[in-house]
PDB file of C-alpha atoms in Angstrom:
ATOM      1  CA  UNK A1052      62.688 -18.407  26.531  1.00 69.00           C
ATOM      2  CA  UNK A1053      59.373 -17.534  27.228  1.00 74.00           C
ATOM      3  CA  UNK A1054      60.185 -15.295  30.036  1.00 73.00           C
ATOM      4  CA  UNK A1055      62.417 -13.082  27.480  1.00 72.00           C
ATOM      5  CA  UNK A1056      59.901 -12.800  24.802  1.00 72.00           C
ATOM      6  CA  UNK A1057      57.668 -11.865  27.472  1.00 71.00           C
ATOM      7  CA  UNK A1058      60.027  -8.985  28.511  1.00 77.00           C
ATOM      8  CA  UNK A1059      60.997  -7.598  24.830  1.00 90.00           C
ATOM      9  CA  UNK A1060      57.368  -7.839  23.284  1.00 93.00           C
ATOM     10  CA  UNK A1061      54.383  -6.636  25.424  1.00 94.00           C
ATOM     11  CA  UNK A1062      51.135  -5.182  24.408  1.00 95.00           C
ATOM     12  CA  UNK A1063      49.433  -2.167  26.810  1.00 96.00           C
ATOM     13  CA  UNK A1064      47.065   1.386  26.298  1.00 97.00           C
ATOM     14  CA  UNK A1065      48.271   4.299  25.239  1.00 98.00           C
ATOM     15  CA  UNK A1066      48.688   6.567  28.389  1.00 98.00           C
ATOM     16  CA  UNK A1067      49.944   9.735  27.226  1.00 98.00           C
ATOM     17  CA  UNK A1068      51.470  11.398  23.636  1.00 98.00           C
ATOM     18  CA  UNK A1069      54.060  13.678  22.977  1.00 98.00           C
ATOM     19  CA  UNK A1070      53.286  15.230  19.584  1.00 98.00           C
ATOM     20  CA  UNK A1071      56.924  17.013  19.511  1.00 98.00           C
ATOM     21  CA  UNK A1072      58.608  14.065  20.144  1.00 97.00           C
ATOM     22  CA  UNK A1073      56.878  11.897  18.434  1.00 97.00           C
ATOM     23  CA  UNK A1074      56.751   9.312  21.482  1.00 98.00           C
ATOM     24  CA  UNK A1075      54.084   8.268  23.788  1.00 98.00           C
ATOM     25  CA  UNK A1076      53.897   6.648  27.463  1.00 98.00           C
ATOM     26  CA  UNK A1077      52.093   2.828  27.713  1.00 97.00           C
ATOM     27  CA  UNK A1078      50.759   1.663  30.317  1.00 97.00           C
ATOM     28  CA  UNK A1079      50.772  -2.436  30.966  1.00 95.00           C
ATOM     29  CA  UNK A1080      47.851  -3.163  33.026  1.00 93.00           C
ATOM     30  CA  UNK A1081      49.036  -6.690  34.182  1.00 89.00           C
ATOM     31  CA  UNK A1082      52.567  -5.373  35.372  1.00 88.00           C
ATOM     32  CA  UNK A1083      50.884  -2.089  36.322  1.00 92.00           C
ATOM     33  CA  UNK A1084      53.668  -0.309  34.815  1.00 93.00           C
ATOM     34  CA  UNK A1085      53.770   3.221  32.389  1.00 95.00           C
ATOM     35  CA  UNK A1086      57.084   2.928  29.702  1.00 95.00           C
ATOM     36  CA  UNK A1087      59.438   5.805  29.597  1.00 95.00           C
ATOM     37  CA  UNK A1088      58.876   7.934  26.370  1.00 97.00           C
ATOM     38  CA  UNK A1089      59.120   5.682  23.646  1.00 98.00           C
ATOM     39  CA  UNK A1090      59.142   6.228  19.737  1.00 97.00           C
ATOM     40  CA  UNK A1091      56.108   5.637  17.512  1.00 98.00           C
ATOM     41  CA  UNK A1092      57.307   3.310  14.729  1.00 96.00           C
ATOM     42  CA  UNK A1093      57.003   5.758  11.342  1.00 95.00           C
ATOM     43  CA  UNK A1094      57.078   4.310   7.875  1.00 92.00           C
ATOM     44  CA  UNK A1095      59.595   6.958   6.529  1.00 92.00           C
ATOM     45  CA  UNK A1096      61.458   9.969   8.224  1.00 92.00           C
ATOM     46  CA  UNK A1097      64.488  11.015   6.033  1.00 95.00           C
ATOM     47  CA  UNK A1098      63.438  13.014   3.009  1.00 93.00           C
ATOM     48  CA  UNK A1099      59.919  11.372   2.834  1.00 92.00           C
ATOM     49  CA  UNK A1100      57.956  11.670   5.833  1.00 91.00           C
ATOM     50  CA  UNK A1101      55.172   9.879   7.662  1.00 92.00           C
ATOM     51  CA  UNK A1102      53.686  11.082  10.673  1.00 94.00           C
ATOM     52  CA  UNK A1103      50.912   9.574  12.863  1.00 94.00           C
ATOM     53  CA  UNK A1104      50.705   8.902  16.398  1.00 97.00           C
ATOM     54  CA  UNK A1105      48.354   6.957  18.585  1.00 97.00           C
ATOM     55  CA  UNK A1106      45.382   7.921  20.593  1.00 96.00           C
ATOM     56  CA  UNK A1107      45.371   7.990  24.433  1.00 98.00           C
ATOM     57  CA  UNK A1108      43.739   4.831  25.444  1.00 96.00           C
ATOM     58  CA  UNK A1109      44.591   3.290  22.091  1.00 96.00           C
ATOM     59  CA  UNK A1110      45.836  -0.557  22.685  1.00 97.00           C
ATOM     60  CA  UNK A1111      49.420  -0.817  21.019  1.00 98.00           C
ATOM     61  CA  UNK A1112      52.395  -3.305  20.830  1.00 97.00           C
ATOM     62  CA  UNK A1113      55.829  -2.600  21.673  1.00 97.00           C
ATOM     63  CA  UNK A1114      59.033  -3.946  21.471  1.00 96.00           C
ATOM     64  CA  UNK A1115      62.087  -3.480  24.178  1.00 95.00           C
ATOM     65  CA  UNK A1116      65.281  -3.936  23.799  1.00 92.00           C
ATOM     66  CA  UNK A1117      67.141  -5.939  26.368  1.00 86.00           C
ATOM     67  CA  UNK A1118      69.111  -3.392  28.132  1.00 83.00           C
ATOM     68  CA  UNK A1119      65.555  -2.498  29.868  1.00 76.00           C
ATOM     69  CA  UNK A1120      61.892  -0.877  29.685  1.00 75.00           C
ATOM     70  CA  UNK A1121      63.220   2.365  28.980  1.00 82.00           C
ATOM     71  CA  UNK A1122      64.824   1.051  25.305  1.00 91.00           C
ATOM     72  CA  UNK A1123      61.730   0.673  23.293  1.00 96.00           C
ATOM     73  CA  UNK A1124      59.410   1.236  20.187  1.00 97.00           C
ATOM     74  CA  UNK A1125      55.866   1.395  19.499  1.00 97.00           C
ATOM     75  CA  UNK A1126      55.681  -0.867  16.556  1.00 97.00           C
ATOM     76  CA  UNK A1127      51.635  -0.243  16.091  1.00 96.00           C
ATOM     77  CA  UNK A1128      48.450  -0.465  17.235  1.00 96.00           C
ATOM     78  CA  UNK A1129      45.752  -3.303  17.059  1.00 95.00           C
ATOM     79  CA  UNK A1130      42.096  -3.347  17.410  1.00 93.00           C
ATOM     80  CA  UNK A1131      40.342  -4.478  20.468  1.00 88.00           C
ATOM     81  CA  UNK A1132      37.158  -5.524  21.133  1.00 88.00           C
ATOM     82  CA  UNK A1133      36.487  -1.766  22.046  1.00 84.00           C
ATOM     83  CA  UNK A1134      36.844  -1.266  18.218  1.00 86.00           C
ATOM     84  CA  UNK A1135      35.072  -1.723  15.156  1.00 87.00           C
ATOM     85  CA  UNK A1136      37.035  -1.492  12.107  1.00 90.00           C
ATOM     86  CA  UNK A1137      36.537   0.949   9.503  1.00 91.00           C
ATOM     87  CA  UNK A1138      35.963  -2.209   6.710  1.00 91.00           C
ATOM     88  CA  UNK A1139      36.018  -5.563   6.672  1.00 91.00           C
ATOM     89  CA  UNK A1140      37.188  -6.438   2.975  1.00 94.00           C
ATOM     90  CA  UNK A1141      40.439  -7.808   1.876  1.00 95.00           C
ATOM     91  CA  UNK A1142      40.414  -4.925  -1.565  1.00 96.00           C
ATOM     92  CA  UNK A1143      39.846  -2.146   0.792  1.00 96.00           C
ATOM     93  CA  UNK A1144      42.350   0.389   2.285  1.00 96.00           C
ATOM     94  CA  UNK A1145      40.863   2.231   4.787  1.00 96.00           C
ATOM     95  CA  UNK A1146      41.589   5.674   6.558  1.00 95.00           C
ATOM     96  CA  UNK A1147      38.910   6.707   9.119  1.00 95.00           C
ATOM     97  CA  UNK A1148      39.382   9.774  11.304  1.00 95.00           C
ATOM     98  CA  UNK A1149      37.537  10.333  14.366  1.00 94.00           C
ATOM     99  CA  UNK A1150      35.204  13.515  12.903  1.00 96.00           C
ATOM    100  CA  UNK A1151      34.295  10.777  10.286  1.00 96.00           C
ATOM    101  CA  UNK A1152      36.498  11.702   7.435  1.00 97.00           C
ATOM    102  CA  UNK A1153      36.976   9.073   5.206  1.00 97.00           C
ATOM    103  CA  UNK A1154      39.436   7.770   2.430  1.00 96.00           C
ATOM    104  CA  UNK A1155      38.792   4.499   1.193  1.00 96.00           C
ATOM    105  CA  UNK A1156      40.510   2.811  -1.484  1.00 97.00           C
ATOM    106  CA  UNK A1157      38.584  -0.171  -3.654  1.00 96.00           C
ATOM    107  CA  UNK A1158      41.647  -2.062  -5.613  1.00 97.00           C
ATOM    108  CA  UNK A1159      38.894  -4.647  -7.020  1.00 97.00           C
ATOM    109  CA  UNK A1160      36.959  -1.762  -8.607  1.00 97.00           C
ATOM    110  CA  UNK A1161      40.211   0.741  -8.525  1.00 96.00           C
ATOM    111  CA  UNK A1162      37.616   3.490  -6.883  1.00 96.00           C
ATOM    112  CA  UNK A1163      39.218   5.786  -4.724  1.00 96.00           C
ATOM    113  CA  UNK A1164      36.630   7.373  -2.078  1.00 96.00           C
ATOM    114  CA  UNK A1165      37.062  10.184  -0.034  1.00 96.00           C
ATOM    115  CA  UNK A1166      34.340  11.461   2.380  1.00 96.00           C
ATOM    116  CA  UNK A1167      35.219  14.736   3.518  1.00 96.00           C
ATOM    117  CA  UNK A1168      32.964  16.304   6.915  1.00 96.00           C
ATOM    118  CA  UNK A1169      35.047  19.335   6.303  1.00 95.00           C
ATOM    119  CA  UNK A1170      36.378  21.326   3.163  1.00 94.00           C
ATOM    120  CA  UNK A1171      39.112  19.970   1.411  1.00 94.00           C
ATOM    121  CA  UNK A1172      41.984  22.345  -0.363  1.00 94.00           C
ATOM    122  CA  UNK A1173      44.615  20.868  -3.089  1.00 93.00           C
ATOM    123  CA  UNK A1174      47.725  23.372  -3.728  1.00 94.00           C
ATOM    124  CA  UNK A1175      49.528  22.354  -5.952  1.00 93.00           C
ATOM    125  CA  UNK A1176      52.455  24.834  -7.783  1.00 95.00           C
ATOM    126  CA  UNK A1177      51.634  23.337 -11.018  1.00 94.00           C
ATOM    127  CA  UNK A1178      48.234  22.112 -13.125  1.00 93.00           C
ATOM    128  CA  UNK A1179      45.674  20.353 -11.605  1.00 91.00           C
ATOM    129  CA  UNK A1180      44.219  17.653 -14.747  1.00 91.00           C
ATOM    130  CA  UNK A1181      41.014  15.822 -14.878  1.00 88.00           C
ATOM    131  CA  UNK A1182      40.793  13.447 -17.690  1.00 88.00           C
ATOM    132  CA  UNK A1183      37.718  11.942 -16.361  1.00 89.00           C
ATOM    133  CA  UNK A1184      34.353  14.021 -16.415  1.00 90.00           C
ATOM    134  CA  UNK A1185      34.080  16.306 -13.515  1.00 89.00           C
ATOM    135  CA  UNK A1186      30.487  16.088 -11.880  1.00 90.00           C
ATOM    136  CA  UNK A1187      29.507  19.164  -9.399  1.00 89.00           C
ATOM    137  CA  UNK A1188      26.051  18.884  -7.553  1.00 90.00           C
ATOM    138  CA  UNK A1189      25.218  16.461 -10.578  1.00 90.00           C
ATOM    139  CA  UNK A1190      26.440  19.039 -13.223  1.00 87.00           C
ATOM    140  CA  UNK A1191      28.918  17.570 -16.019  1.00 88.00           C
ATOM    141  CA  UNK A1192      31.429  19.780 -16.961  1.00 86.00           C
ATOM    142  CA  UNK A1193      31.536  17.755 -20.113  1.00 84.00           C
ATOM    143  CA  UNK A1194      28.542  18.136 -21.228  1.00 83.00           C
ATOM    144  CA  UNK A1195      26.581  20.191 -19.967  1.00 79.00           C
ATOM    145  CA  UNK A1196      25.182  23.266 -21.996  1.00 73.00           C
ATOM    146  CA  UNK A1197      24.335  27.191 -21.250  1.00 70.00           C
ATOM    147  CA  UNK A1198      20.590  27.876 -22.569  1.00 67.00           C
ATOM    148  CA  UNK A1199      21.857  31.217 -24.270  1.00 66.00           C
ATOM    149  CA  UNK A1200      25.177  32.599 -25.906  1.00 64.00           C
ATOM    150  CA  UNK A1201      25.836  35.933 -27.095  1.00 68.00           C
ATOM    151  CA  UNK A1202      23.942  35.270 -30.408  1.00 69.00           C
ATOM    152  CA  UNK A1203      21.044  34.156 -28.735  1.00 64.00           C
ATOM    153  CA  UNK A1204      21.255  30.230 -29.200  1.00 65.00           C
ATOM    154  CA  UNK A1205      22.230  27.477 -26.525  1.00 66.00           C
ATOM    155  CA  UNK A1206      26.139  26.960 -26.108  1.00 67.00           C
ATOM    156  CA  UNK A1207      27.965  23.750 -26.903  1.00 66.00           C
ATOM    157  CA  UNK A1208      29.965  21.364 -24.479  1.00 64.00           C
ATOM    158  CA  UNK A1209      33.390  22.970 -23.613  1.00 64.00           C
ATOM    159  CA  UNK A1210      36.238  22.401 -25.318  1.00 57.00           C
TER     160      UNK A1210
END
């Protein structure tokens, strides 16, 4: 029994990804085998769609079929001592990319954090509302105030 788990579950490195395909190689060091192409386990890909794929060099665990090493999924990756993870708190959800991009979701204090190294667009086809006070480079737009108005007296908070 052992022997067969062995053969249908087996955890190597990431060798090589195929963005089109959504697949990547493995390699299993002890064996000293590379898979065949095999599918990156994606949480939805009908009419919602989730798309990630490992890094090269990334440890991962897969499962084979038993019809042979060339019938198999990447179910996911896990960390490795190589690693540190992103946060180490049981109310966090953590994304962290590798330019340093960060979301970060608190469900104890329901604070959603996003840490941005780039610029970050929202399109959206419809409104865009705020119901909290927006704050830009410490600047409410709730309250803050314009020294002068067209009859020569400081402006009130907006509307």
């Amino acid at each position: 029994m052992e022997n067969i788990l062995k053969s249908l579950i087996k955890i190597g490195r990431v060798s090589s990804v195929n963005p089109n395909t959504a697949t990547a190689r493995v390699l299993f060091e002890a064996q000293g085998l590379v898979s065949h192409d095999l599918p990156v386990l994606q949480r939805q890909t009908l009419r919602n769609k989730d798309y990630w794929l490992p890094d090269v060099g990334e440890y991962v665990v897969c499962i084979f079929l038993p019809t042979g090493n060339a019938d198999g999924f990447i179910l996911g990756s896990i960390y490795s001592d190589d690693d540190q993870l992103p946060a180490s708190s049981k109310d966090k959800r953590v994304i962290l990319f590798e330019d340093g991009t960060k979301l970060e979701y608190d469900r104890a204090s329901h604070t959603l954090t996003i840490n941005a190294v780039g610029p970050i667009n929202i399109v959206a086809s419809g409104n865009i509302n705020v119901t909290g006070d927006v704050i830009a480079d410490g600047i409410s737009l709730k309250n803050h105030v314009h020294p002068e108005n067209d009859l020569g007296g400081p402006t009130g908070p907006p509307l």
